[in-house]
Amino acid sequence: MKHTLIGALLLTTSTLPALAQDDTITIDFVYPYSSLFDVTYEAIMPAFKAAHPNININIRASYEEYEDASNTILREAVSGNLPDVTMQGLNRQQILVDRGIAQSLEPFIAKEADFQKDGYHEAMLSLSTFGGEVYGLPFSVSLPVGYYNMDLLKSAGVETLPTTWDEVVQTCQTLKASGSDNPIYWDWAITGNWFFQALMWTQGVAPVEGNHINMDTPEALKTLETIKKIVDGCEMKNLSSDEANSAFAAGDLPMMFTSTSNVGRMLTIKDDFDFVTGAYPGIDGQPAGLPAGGNAAVMTSTSDDPAVRDAAWQWLKFITSGEGAAEVARTTGYMPPNRAANDLILADFYEQNPQKATAVKQLPLLRDWQAYPGDNGLAITQVIYDGLERIVTGDAQDMEDLQQELSEEIEDLMPHS
C-alpha cells in the first residue's frame, strides 16, 4: 500500500566514510532521453565532483525512453548486470519493487541527520513509495502543454490561444484556410500512453482503478472520440515526435501539444519566431487533472561493498537535491519536484523564463501517471498505443467498436486471481 510523504530533500552533507585521496569508487549510472538530459548531467557533474572527488560516475549508454528503461533493467536483473543507480519513469517503478530489483532507500535516509522528506509534489513522491517505504527519489516532473508559433497564428488572424479541444480544431481550420497544410501535432505516441491518460484525467477519471483499466467507461469513449476529432478536424499528419519537433523548430508547424520537458531544447534550436507555451486544453473547460510525467532515481546496485552502495546513495541524493534538481529547470523544460529548488534557488527563474512557467501554473492539476497492473503492464501499454495509431492512420473509424476491441484485448492481459 502506497502512502504520500510530505517534505523536501535538502542538500545534505556527505555521510560517505572517509577515503584515502587515491581511493576512487566507481558507480554505474544510466538514464533515458539523452537528447534532453545530457546537458543536465553535464551541468550537475562538476559540482558533484567537487563535493565528492573520490566518486567516479560511469554513465552507461542511455535508454531510448521509459519502456526501454524498464525492459532493459528487467533483462539486466536476469543477466546480473544491473547499474548501481537507474532513472526510471514514474509509472514503471512498481514492477521493479515487486521483483526485488529496486531497493528501499529507508536505511540510507535513516542515517541522514538533516534529511527532510519535504517539498515533493504528491503525485511524484507517492509513485516512489511502496508499502510505506521510499524506493525512489523523484528527479523531474513534466506536464503536457501547448507549444505555439505566435507569428504563424497571428498571420492567420488568431490572437487568442485555444482552451478546449473544440477551440483547437477551430484554430486548425482557421490556419488551414490561411494556407497552412500542417497546423498541429498532438503527441499521441508519447511514452506510457501519457496523452491518453491526460484526456482521461482531464475528465476527472483515473485511467486505472484498482485492478481495472477504465477503457470500458463513457470517459474512455469520449477520449477516443476527442482524439479522432483532433486528427480528422485538423487533418493531422502522422509524424514522429522528432519530426514534429523539427517542424516546429523550423517554423513550419503552428501548434504542437507535447511535454513541457522539451521547452528548454526548443528555445535553443528554434528559428527566429515568437514561441509561447499555453495551458493544456480541456474537453469541456479547464482540465480536472493532468498526469505527472517524469522520472525518479532508483538504486539497483548489487554490490556487497558498503562503500559502493554509500557512493551510489551520495549520487542519487545529490542529483535530486536542491541545487542538483535546479539544473533540471535550467537545462530542460521539466520542473524539479523539490521545494529547495523551486522556492529558493529558482525564485526568479520562471518569471524570466515564461515558456517554462506554464507547467508550473498547472501544478494544482497534478495526478498520478499510472502503471497498468500485473506482469503484462507493458503489453497493455502497447495495446493502447496500437489503438491510438489506428485512429491517427485512419484505420479506425468507429470509436465504439474500437473501444470494445481495446477493452477485450486489455481484459485478456489483466491478472486474474
Tab-separated table of C-alpha atoms in Angstrom:
chain	number	residue	atom	x	y	z
A	1	MET	CA	0.000	0.000	0.000
A	2	LYS	CA	1.397	3.362	-1.007
A	3	HIS	CA	1.248	6.464	1.100
A	4	THR	CA	2.316	10.019	0.479
A	5	LEU	CA	5.235	11.517	2.381
A	6	ILE	CA	5.325	15.231	2.977
A	7	GLY	CA	8.579	17.142	2.821
A	8	ALA	CA	11.752	18.187	0.715
A	9	LEU	CA	15.086	16.692	0.105
A	10	LEU	CA	17.543	19.433	1.026
A	11	LEU	CA	21.173	19.218	0.016
A	12	THR	CA	22.888	17.334	2.826
A	13	THR	CA	26.456	16.804	3.862
A	14	SER	CA	28.181	13.620	2.844
A	15	THR	CA	27.857	10.574	5.050
A	16	LEU	CA	30.310	8.596	2.910
A	17	PRO	CA	33.109	7.089	5.011
A	18	ALA	CA	36.411	8.945	4.745
A	19	LEU	CA	38.568	7.641	1.887
A	20	ALA	CA	42.228	7.962	1.169
A	21	GLN	CA	42.989	10.557	-1.512
A	22	ASP	CA	43.899	7.902	-4.084
A	23	ASP	CA	40.895	5.656	-3.359
A	24	THR	CA	38.231	6.002	-6.050
A	25	ILE	CA	34.857	4.307	-6.094
A	26	THR	CA	33.104	3.925	-9.437
A	27	ILE	CA	29.358	3.500	-9.722
A	28	ASP	CA	27.360	2.727	-12.854
A	29	PHE	CA	24.542	5.106	-13.757
A	30	VAL	CA	22.075	5.173	-16.641
A	31	TYR	CA	19.234	7.472	-17.686
A	32	PRO	CA	16.787	7.877	-20.604
A	33	TYR	CA	16.373	10.583	-23.262
A	34	SER	CA	19.965	11.625	-23.844
A	35	SER	CA	18.865	14.467	-26.132
A	36	LEU	CA	17.080	16.043	-23.179
A	37	PHE	CA	19.209	15.105	-20.188
A	38	ASP	CA	22.825	15.026	-21.424
A	39	VAL	CA	23.127	18.754	-20.819
A	40	THR	CA	21.562	18.395	-17.356
A	41	TYR	CA	24.043	15.836	-16.105
A	42	GLU	CA	26.925	17.738	-17.687
A	43	ALA	CA	25.838	20.750	-15.607
A	44	ILE	CA	25.475	18.691	-12.411
A	45	MET	CA	28.731	16.752	-12.652
A	46	PRO	CA	31.278	19.495	-11.784
A	47	ALA	CA	29.531	20.366	-8.516
A	48	PHE	CA	29.209	16.704	-7.604
A	49	LYS	CA	32.888	16.009	-8.332
A	50	ALA	CA	33.887	19.000	-6.241
A	51	ALA	CA	31.862	17.662	-3.318
A	52	HIS	CA	32.840	14.001	-3.860
A	53	PRO	CA	36.225	13.837	-5.626
A	54	ASN	CA	36.633	10.136	-4.799
A	55	ILE	CA	33.426	9.031	-6.525
A	56	ASN	CA	33.532	8.360	-10.256
A	57	ILE	CA	30.261	8.162	-12.175
A	58	ASN	CA	30.384	5.732	-15.108
A	59	ILE	CA	27.490	6.696	-17.366
A	60	ARG	CA	26.230	3.799	-19.469
A	61	ALA	CA	24.544	4.176	-22.852
A	62	SER	CA	21.223	5.899	-22.301
A	63	TYR	CA	17.774	4.322	-22.598
A	64	GLU	CA	15.692	5.475	-25.566
A	65	GLU	CA	12.581	6.076	-23.436
A	66	TYR	CA	10.838	4.768	-20.311
A	67	GLU	CA	9.608	1.470	-21.778
A	68	ASP	CA	13.157	0.757	-22.914
A	69	ALA	CA	14.420	1.673	-19.433
A	70	SER	CA	12.046	-0.782	-17.792
A	71	ASN	CA	12.730	-3.625	-20.233
A	72	THR	CA	16.480	-3.117	-20.011
A	73	ILE	CA	16.532	-3.260	-16.208
A	74	LEU	CA	14.407	-6.405	-16.214
A	75	ARG	CA	16.863	-8.079	-18.624
A	76	GLU	CA	19.887	-6.933	-16.646
A	77	ALA	CA	18.426	-8.331	-13.448
A	78	VAL	CA	18.434	-11.752	-15.122
A	79	SER	CA	21.924	-11.372	-16.625
A	80	GLY	CA	23.426	-9.952	-13.419
A	81	ASN	CA	24.475	-6.661	-14.998
A	82	LEU	CA	22.420	-4.078	-13.108
A	83	PRO	CA	23.671	-0.495	-12.739
A	84	ASP	CA	24.035	0.999	-9.273
A	85	VAL	CA	21.554	3.809	-9.955
A	86	THR	CA	18.960	3.993	-12.709
A	87	MET	CA	16.468	6.663	-13.731
A	88	GLN	CA	13.038	5.115	-14.297
A	89	GLY	CA	9.721	6.546	-15.427
A	90	LEU	CA	7.415	7.261	-12.520
A	91	ASN	CA	4.883	4.786	-13.836
A	92	ARG	CA	7.429	1.958	-14.206
A	93	GLN	CA	8.794	1.617	-10.681
A	94	GLN	CA	6.337	-0.807	-9.105
A	95	ILE	CA	7.343	-3.800	-11.194
A	96	LEU	CA	10.952	-3.243	-10.074
A	97	VAL	CA	9.836	-3.131	-6.441
A	98	ASP	CA	7.636	-6.212	-6.816
A	99	ARG	CA	10.535	-8.178	-8.311
A	100	GLY	CA	13.025	-7.092	-5.661
A	101	ILE	CA	15.168	-5.133	-8.117
A	102	ALA	CA	14.576	-1.655	-6.729
A	103	GLN	CA	15.923	-1.273	-3.204
A	104	SER	CA	14.400	0.601	-0.289
A	105	LEU	CA	16.126	3.888	0.437
A	106	GLU	CA	14.906	3.984	4.035
A	107	PRO	CA	18.203	2.642	5.534
A	108	PHE	CA	20.094	5.491	3.864
A	109	ILE	CA	17.518	8.122	4.758
A	110	ALA	CA	17.615	6.980	8.399
A	111	LYS	CA	21.330	7.806	8.596
A	112	GLU	CA	20.849	11.368	7.362
A	113	ALA	CA	20.682	13.698	10.351
A	114	ASP	CA	19.210	16.611	8.382
A	115	PHE	CA	17.350	14.781	5.637
A	116	GLN	CA	13.795	16.050	5.284
A	117	LYS	CA	11.037	14.379	3.288
A	118	ASP	CA	9.625	17.734	2.396
A	119	GLY	CA	8.535	19.628	-0.695
A	120	TYR	CA	7.868	16.851	-3.212
A	121	HIS	CA	4.632	17.062	-5.104
A	122	GLU	CA	2.176	14.379	-4.021
A	123	ALA	CA	1.778	12.724	-7.405
A	124	MET	CA	5.545	12.387	-7.665
A	125	LEU	CA	6.582	11.028	-4.289
A	126	SER	CA	3.572	8.749	-3.916
A	127	LEU	CA	4.636	6.933	-7.077
A	128	SER	CA	8.006	6.170	-5.466
A	129	THR	CA	6.560	4.954	-2.147
A	130	PHE	CA	5.504	1.338	-1.719
A	131	GLY	CA	4.487	-0.448	1.467
A	132	GLY	CA	5.304	2.684	3.434
A	133	GLU	CA	8.910	2.818	2.203
A	134	VAL	CA	10.613	5.115	-0.293
A	135	TYR	CA	12.187	3.262	-3.237
A	136	GLY	CA	12.959	6.230	-5.447
A	137	LEU	CA	13.597	9.955	-5.216
A	138	PRO	CA	11.847	11.987	-7.911
A	139	PHE	CA	14.182	13.917	-10.199
A	140	SER	CA	11.967	15.702	-12.697
A	141	VAL	CA	8.279	16.359	-13.264
A	142	SER	CA	6.587	17.215	-16.530
A	143	LEU	CA	3.090	18.131	-17.594
A	144	PRO	CA	1.566	18.393	-21.065
A	145	VAL	CA	1.383	21.918	-22.501
A	146	GLY	CA	0.712	23.649	-25.795
A	147	TYR	CA	3.558	24.982	-27.953
A	148	TYR	CA	2.553	27.892	-30.215
A	149	ASN	CA	4.239	29.790	-33.037
A	150	MET	CA	2.542	33.131	-32.490
A	151	ASP	CA	3.875	34.578	-35.750
A	152	LEU	CA	2.010	31.912	-37.755
A	153	LEU	CA	-1.100	32.159	-35.591
A	154	LYS	CA	-1.307	35.951	-35.830
A	155	SER	CA	-0.720	35.908	-39.580
A	156	ALA	CA	-3.828	33.712	-39.809
A	157	GLY	CA	-5.791	36.112	-37.621
A	158	VAL	CA	-5.600	34.034	-34.429
A	159	GLU	CA	-4.899	36.208	-31.379
A	160	THR	CA	-6.201	34.009	-28.521
A	161	LEU	CA	-4.848	30.614	-27.505
A	162	PRO	CA	-7.398	27.782	-27.510
A	163	THR	CA	-8.562	26.482	-24.130
A	164	THR	CA	-10.611	23.457	-25.272
A	165	TRP	CA	-10.077	20.827	-27.950
A	166	ASP	CA	-13.068	22.150	-29.901
A	167	GLU	CA	-11.295	25.523	-29.970
A	168	VAL	CA	-8.101	23.781	-31.069
A	169	VAL	CA	-9.935	22.233	-34.024
A	170	GLN	CA	-11.467	25.624	-34.910
A	171	THR	CA	-7.988	27.164	-34.814
A	172	CYS	CA	-6.726	24.393	-37.096
A	173	GLN	CA	-9.433	25.188	-39.606
A	174	THR	CA	-8.575	28.886	-39.488
A	175	LEU	CA	-4.932	28.053	-40.091
A	176	LYS	CA	-5.768	25.731	-42.986
A	177	ALA	CA	-7.954	28.419	-44.559
A	178	SER	CA	-4.952	30.758	-44.435
A	179	GLY	CA	-2.759	28.238	-46.256
A	180	SER	CA	-1.244	26.026	-43.556
A	181	ASP	CA	-1.127	22.377	-44.636
A	182	ASN	CA	0.279	21.159	-41.304
A	183	PRO	CA	-1.436	23.046	-38.467
A	184	ILE	CA	-0.956	20.723	-35.492
A	185	TYR	CA	0.813	17.831	-33.875
A	186	TRP	CA	-0.779	16.128	-30.854
A	187	ASP	CA	1.854	13.823	-29.358
A	188	TRP	CA	-0.248	10.649	-29.286
A	189	ALA	CA	2.802	8.326	-29.370
A	190	ILE	CA	4.490	9.765	-26.288
A	191	THR	CA	5.699	7.179	-23.787
A	192	GLY	CA	3.389	5.289	-21.430
A	193	ASN	CA	0.106	6.288	-23.144
A	194	TRP	CA	0.661	9.613	-21.389
A	195	PHE	CA	-1.657	11.621	-23.629
A	196	PHE	CA	-4.418	9.008	-23.450
A	197	GLN	CA	-4.160	9.235	-19.675
A	198	ALA	CA	-4.154	13.042	-19.900
A	199	LEU	CA	-7.546	13.046	-21.634
A	200	MET	CA	-8.927	10.640	-19.036
A	201	TRP	CA	-7.678	12.784	-16.131
A	202	THR	CA	-8.996	15.876	-17.950
A	203	GLN	CA	-12.463	14.444	-17.316
A	204	GLY	CA	-11.666	13.713	-13.674
A	205	VAL	CA	-11.469	9.938	-14.151
A	206	ALA	CA	-8.431	7.829	-13.293
A	207	PRO	CA	-7.287	5.578	-16.160
A	208	VAL	CA	-6.781	2.768	-13.625
A	209	GLU	CA	-8.788	1.978	-10.514
A	210	GLY	CA	-7.533	-0.974	-8.513
A	211	ASN	CA	-7.114	-3.871	-10.928
A	212	HIS	CA	-9.438	-2.366	-13.516
A	213	ILE	CA	-8.446	-0.240	-16.502
A	214	ASN	CA	-11.270	2.146	-17.312
A	215	MET	CA	-11.259	1.526	-21.048
A	216	ASP	CA	-14.920	0.453	-20.929
A	217	THR	CA	-16.187	3.747	-19.474
A	218	PRO	CA	-18.028	6.673	-21.092
A	219	GLU	CA	-14.955	8.808	-20.380
A	220	ALA	CA	-12.732	6.433	-22.346
A	221	LEU	CA	-15.114	6.641	-25.297
A	222	LYS	CA	-15.048	10.431	-25.015
A	223	THR	CA	-11.267	10.269	-25.001
A	224	LEU	CA	-11.154	8.198	-28.199
A	225	GLU	CA	-13.715	10.476	-29.854
A	226	THR	CA	-11.702	13.559	-28.882
A	227	ILE	CA	-8.554	12.081	-30.399
A	228	LYS	CA	-10.404	11.319	-33.622
A	229	LYS	CA	-11.826	14.857	-33.631
A	230	ILE	CA	-8.313	16.303	-33.359
A	231	VAL	CA	-6.921	14.009	-36.064
A	232	ASP	CA	-9.776	14.483	-38.533
A	233	GLY	CA	-10.678	18.102	-37.764
A	234	CYS	CA	-7.061	19.237	-38.049
A	235	GLU	CA	-6.065	16.764	-40.782
A	236	MET	CA	-3.110	15.933	-38.528
A	237	LYS	CA	-0.170	14.294	-40.255
A	238	ASN	CA	1.239	11.065	-38.851
A	239	LEU	CA	4.609	12.471	-37.834
A	240	SER	CA	7.037	11.072	-35.337
A	241	SER	CA	7.758	13.160	-32.262
A	242	ASP	CA	11.195	14.021	-33.656
A	243	GLU	CA	9.708	15.086	-36.986
A	244	ALA	CA	7.139	17.266	-35.226
A	245	ASN	CA	9.776	18.901	-33.033
A	246	SER	CA	11.916	19.624	-36.083
A	247	ALA	CA	8.954	21.079	-37.981
A	248	PHE	CA	8.010	23.304	-35.064
A	249	ALA	CA	11.595	24.465	-34.549
A	250	ALA	CA	11.854	25.308	-38.259
A	251	GLY	CA	8.755	27.497	-38.049
A	252	ASP	CA	6.618	25.175	-40.183
A	253	LEU	CA	4.216	23.909	-37.501
A	254	PRO	CA	1.915	26.447	-35.800
A	255	MET	CA	0.736	24.304	-32.856
A	256	MET	CA	2.182	21.348	-31.016
A	257	PHE	CA	0.933	19.631	-27.867
A	258	THR	CA	3.568	17.664	-26.015
A	259	SER	CA	5.530	17.514	-22.773
A	260	THR	CA	6.963	20.637	-21.190
A	261	SER	CA	10.197	18.638	-20.932
A	262	ASN	CA	11.335	19.776	-24.374
A	263	VAL	CA	10.839	23.520	-23.859
A	264	GLY	CA	14.478	24.141	-22.948
A	265	ARG	CA	15.764	22.361	-26.027
A	266	MET	CA	13.197	24.122	-28.240
A	267	LEU	CA	14.380	27.514	-27.039
A	268	THR	CA	17.901	26.697	-28.216
A	269	ILE	CA	17.089	25.160	-31.624
A	270	LYS	CA	14.087	27.129	-32.884
A	271	ASP	CA	14.191	29.638	-35.713
A	272	ASP	CA	13.534	33.321	-35.068
A	273	PHE	CA	9.809	33.369	-34.233
A	274	ASP	CA	7.658	34.234	-31.228
A	275	PHE	CA	7.419	30.973	-29.264
A	276	VAL	CA	4.980	30.809	-26.366
A	277	THR	CA	3.512	27.976	-24.332
A	278	GLY	CA	-0.063	27.688	-23.147
A	279	ALA	CA	-2.074	25.626	-20.697
A	280	TYR	CA	-3.145	22.186	-21.902
A	281	PRO	CA	-6.698	22.389	-23.292
A	282	GLY	CA	-9.628	20.600	-21.688
A	283	ILE	CA	-12.629	18.890	-23.226
A	284	ASP	CA	-15.366	20.988	-21.654
A	285	GLY	CA	-13.264	23.667	-19.983
A	286	GLN	CA	-10.168	23.553	-17.797
A	287	PRO	CA	-8.888	20.011	-17.213
A	288	ALA	CA	-9.879	18.434	-13.910
A	289	GLY	CA	-6.404	16.897	-13.691
A	290	LEU	CA	-3.284	16.014	-15.664
A	291	PRO	CA	-0.839	13.121	-15.200
A	292	ALA	CA	2.551	13.927	-13.711
A	293	GLY	CA	5.232	12.678	-16.053
A	294	GLY	CA	8.903	12.407	-15.292
A	295	ASN	CA	11.370	10.071	-13.667
A	296	ALA	CA	12.875	9.046	-10.355
A	297	ALA	CA	16.307	7.879	-9.253
A	298	VAL	CA	16.225	4.244	-8.132
A	299	MET	CA	19.001	2.222	-6.506
A	300	THR	CA	19.537	-1.168	-8.126
A	301	SER	CA	23.124	-1.871	-7.030
A	302	THR	CA	24.023	-5.496	-6.426
A	303	SER	CA	27.377	-4.651	-4.826
A	304	ASP	CA	28.194	-6.211	-1.448
A	305	ASP	CA	30.639	-3.379	-0.744
A	306	PRO	CA	29.071	-0.828	1.658
A	307	ALA	CA	31.334	1.888	0.242
A	308	VAL	CA	29.922	1.349	-3.262
A	309	ARG	CA	26.363	1.448	-2.010
A	310	ASP	CA	27.069	4.590	0.016
A	311	ALA	CA	28.632	6.187	-3.055
A	312	ALA	CA	25.519	5.313	-5.069
A	313	TRP	CA	23.421	6.976	-2.364
A	314	GLN	CA	25.571	10.133	-2.475
A	315	TRP	CA	24.995	10.425	-6.235
A	316	LEU	CA	21.303	9.627	-6.028
A	317	LYS	CA	20.867	12.141	-3.199
A	318	PHE	CA	22.869	14.884	-4.907
A	319	ILE	CA	21.037	14.849	-8.236
A	320	THR	CA	17.647	15.097	-6.502
A	321	SER	CA	18.813	17.794	-4.050
A	322	GLY	CA	18.008	21.470	-4.281
A	323	GLU	CA	20.963	22.543	-6.427
A	324	GLY	CA	21.079	19.321	-8.423
A	325	ALA	CA	17.370	19.395	-9.147
A	326	ALA	CA	17.521	23.085	-10.084
A	327	GLU	CA	19.612	22.151	-13.107
A	328	VAL	CA	16.579	20.244	-14.398
A	329	ALA	CA	14.670	23.511	-14.783
A	330	ARG	CA	17.656	25.450	-16.077
A	331	THR	CA	18.560	22.955	-18.807
A	332	THR	CA	15.205	21.383	-19.795
A	333	GLY	CA	11.513	22.170	-19.513
A	334	TYR	CA	10.993	19.780	-16.596
A	335	MET	CA	10.182	21.085	-13.140
A	336	PRO	CA	12.204	19.940	-10.125
A	337	PRO	CA	9.911	18.278	-7.562
A	338	ASN	CA	11.825	19.852	-4.718
A	339	ARG	CA	10.940	22.908	-2.646
A	340	ALA	CA	14.573	23.898	-2.154
A	341	ALA	CA	14.960	24.121	-5.922
A	342	ASN	CA	11.619	25.717	-6.744
A	343	ASP	CA	11.246	28.206	-3.881
A	344	LEU	CA	14.826	29.164	-3.095
A	345	ILE	CA	17.232	28.563	-5.953
A	346	LEU	CA	14.712	29.260	-8.738
A	347	ALA	CA	12.891	32.143	-7.050
A	348	ASP	CA	13.094	34.441	-10.118
A	349	PHE	CA	13.726	31.813	-12.758
A	350	TYR	CA	10.181	31.267	-14.003
A	351	GLU	CA	9.440	34.956	-14.179
A	352	GLN	CA	12.400	35.299	-16.506
A	353	ASN	CA	11.516	32.136	-18.462
A	354	PRO	CA	7.765	32.342	-19.167
A	355	GLN	CA	7.753	29.406	-21.605
A	356	LYS	CA	8.821	27.154	-18.718
A	357	ALA	CA	6.364	28.731	-16.263
A	358	THR	CA	3.215	27.361	-17.941
A	359	ALA	CA	3.613	23.883	-16.474
A	360	VAL	CA	4.346	25.333	-13.021
A	361	LYS	CA	0.995	27.129	-13.129
A	362	GLN	CA	-0.663	23.768	-13.822
A	363	LEU	CA	0.846	22.071	-10.744
A	364	PRO	CA	-2.501	22.054	-8.866
A	365	LEU	CA	-3.750	19.659	-11.575
A	366	LEU	CA	-1.090	17.002	-10.875
A	367	ARG	CA	-2.414	13.457	-10.827
A	368	ASP	CA	-0.724	10.029	-10.957
A	369	TRP	CA	0.802	8.796	-14.181
A	370	GLN	CA	-0.477	5.298	-13.705
A	371	ALA	CA	1.072	1.931	-14.388
A	372	TYR	CA	-1.120	-0.871	-15.665
A	373	PRO	CA	-1.420	-3.744	-13.177
A	374	GLY	CA	0.168	-7.157	-13.484
A	375	ASP	CA	3.101	-8.600	-15.365
A	376	ASN	CA	1.519	-7.596	-18.690
A	377	GLY	CA	1.586	-3.866	-17.978
A	378	LEU	CA	3.956	-3.147	-20.847
A	379	ALA	CA	1.882	-5.288	-23.199
A	380	ILE	CA	-1.243	-3.308	-22.253
A	381	THR	CA	0.658	-0.102	-22.996
A	382	GLN	CA	1.328	-1.480	-26.473
A	383	VAL	CA	-2.321	-2.437	-26.995
A	384	ILE	CA	-3.457	1.115	-26.260
A	385	TYR	CA	-0.633	2.539	-28.395
A	386	ASP	CA	-1.739	0.377	-31.315
A	387	GLY	CA	-5.327	1.563	-30.870
A	388	LEU	CA	-4.291	5.219	-30.929
A	389	GLU	CA	-2.167	4.591	-34.002
A	390	ARG	CA	-5.219	3.172	-35.791
A	391	ILE	CA	-7.037	6.462	-35.148
A	392	VAL	CA	-4.114	8.561	-36.385
A	393	THR	CA	-3.676	6.499	-39.570
A	394	GLY	CA	-7.420	6.433	-40.269
A	395	ASP	CA	-7.663	2.673	-39.861
A	396	ALA	CA	-10.230	3.006	-37.044
A	397	GLN	CA	-13.384	4.985	-37.820
A	398	ASP	CA	-15.981	3.750	-35.324
A	399	MET	CA	-14.841	4.688	-31.816
A	400	GLU	CA	-17.399	2.470	-30.081
A	401	ASP	CA	-16.087	-0.534	-31.987
A	402	LEU	CA	-12.503	0.439	-31.172
A	403	GLN	CA	-13.354	0.857	-27.513
A	404	GLN	CA	-14.867	-2.615	-27.436
A	405	GLU	CA	-11.848	-4.174	-29.130
A	406	LEU	CA	-9.381	-2.465	-26.795
A	407	SER	CA	-11.408	-3.403	-23.721
A	408	GLU	CA	-11.425	-7.075	-24.721
A	409	GLU	CA	-7.700	-7.146	-25.518
A	410	ILE	CA	-6.858	-5.450	-22.216
A	411	GLU	CA	-9.076	-7.827	-20.239
A	412	ASP	CA	-7.221	-10.796	-21.724
A	413	LEU	CA	-3.950	-9.348	-20.414
A	414	MET	CA	-5.152	-8.447	-16.937
A	415	PRO	CA	-4.110	-10.506	-13.898
A	416	HIS	CA	-6.818	-12.930	-12.794
A	417	SER	CA	-6.581	-14.470	-9.344
